[in-house]
């Protein structure tokens, strides 16, 4: 189980005791802050229910451990789509009744307002994020990298890179860098030859990679000058550039997008409050508000037009979202079914490859 860092006291109503608690497990950083500002605080203001927030490198890990131990303290957690399906299949999550979800402002039912796949038996989507390539613009003043192929071209674009430690995302990126069109990546990766091809491509930059496990690491590695390029969550790079003034630029070509969302662990101690939190925070307005804090697109169609300026500024957030039309030109949707079926075996091979 990964160490869980508790952030402090509940967010309660000023002047009176909280009526109940929701124990929320998030990811920390700018993403966790969007949950705090757009979801937790307004939910408490509206309902009187206090929210205790904590972080984990990957909330799916402590969920599984707590359920297996029969000692569940988490009420609601933010997890990646594939992890939600896996945990649901394993019986580690509560079923979420879709009738509790809030309709769009024009009356459109929630199930019709969410994009395809954003609601499953145990999961309600909160955002569309992506893994993107990024670079420190100060390091490449003359020619700037612009594609997955450039990320793997250490001769034209020298310097260390950083990538997430694991098979997912990296194998797809490697194939795109090797010339496979985004639309054909999973067809190729579904074959033994395709997997070999992806690992062979990763071999070409293995000695130039620093591997990260927590989302906060890539922008820090870029800022510290330990790497010149990164493969990271788009929101982390965006926040470092916008809030911290770092000279980082995102390469949208070859982005791999996926959803994250809420799940409720089996045996959640405050089940009623957990479901109320899920319903309230996945309404269109809170989702649009969250997107103003971090550049992850809302999975509700009606929320897209509600997203305003970047929080604290006068620039629109829309162009920075993965779901922006201009950013989707050569985008790849992460294949849920593929990773549910192959995650264990490909990660085992990845770990063996990394150790060799």
Coordinates of C-alpha atoms in Angstrom, one line a residue, residues 79-82 84-85 88 93-104 108-128 258-263 275 278-279 281-284 287 298-302 336-337:
X79 CA -9.2 6.8 -10.1
X80 CA -8.2 6.2 -13.6
X81 CA -10.9 4.6 -15.9
X82 CA -9.2 1.2 -16.3
X84 CA -12.3 1.6 -11.9
X85 CA -13.3 -1.2 -14.2
X88 CA -15.4 -3.1 -10.0
X93 CA -16.5 -1.0 -5.4
X94 CA -20.0 0.0 -4.6
X95 CA -22.5 0.2 -7.5
X96 CA -23.5 3.8 -8.3
X97 CA -27.2 4.2 -9.2
X98 CA -27.3 6.6 -12.2
X99 CA -30.7 8.0 -11.1
X100 CA -28.9 10.1 -8.5
X101 CA -26.9 12.0 -11.1
X102 CA -28.0 15.6 -11.8
X103 CA -29.6 16.4 -15.2
X104 CA -28.2 19.1 -17.5
X108 CA -31.1 16.4 -20.6
X109 CA -30.7 13.3 -18.5
X110 CA -27.2 12.9 -17.1
X111 CA -26.7 9.6 -18.9
X112 CA -27.2 11.3 -22.2
X113 CA -25.2 14.4 -21.3
X114 CA -22.0 12.5 -20.4
X115 CA -19.7 11.5 -23.2
X116 CA -19.6 7.8 -24.2
X117 CA -18.1 5.6 -21.5
X118 CA -18.1 8.2 -18.8
X119 CA -20.5 6.3 -16.7
X120 CA -20.1 2.6 -15.8
X121 CA -21.5 0.4 -13.1
X122 CA -19.1 1.7 -10.4
X123 CA -17.7 4.9 -12.0
X124 CA -18.7 8.5 -12.9
X125 CA -16.3 10.5 -14.9
X126 CA -15.0 13.9 -13.6
X127 CA -12.5 14.8 -16.3
X128 CA -10.7 13.9 -19.5
X258 CA -8.4 9.0 -20.8
X259 CA -10.9 9.7 -18.1
X260 CA -10.7 9.8 -14.4
X261 CA -13.6 9.9 -12.1
X262 CA -15.2 9.0 -8.8
X263 CA -15.6 5.5 -7.3
X275 CA -23.2 9.1 -3.0
X278 CA -20.7 12.0 -6.3
X279 CA -24.0 13.3 -7.5
X281 CA -19.8 17.2 -7.9
X282 CA -20.6 15.6 -11.3
X283 CA -23.3 18.2 -12.2
X284 CA -22.3 20.3 -15.2
X287 CA -17.2 20.0 -13.7
X298 CA -15.2 18.0 -18.5
X299 CA -16.8 14.7 -19.7
X300 CA -20.3 16.3 -19.7
X301 CA -21.2 17.8 -23.1
X302 CA -23.2 20.7 -21.5
X336 CA -9.9 0.4 -21.7
X337 CA -10.6 -3.2 -22.8

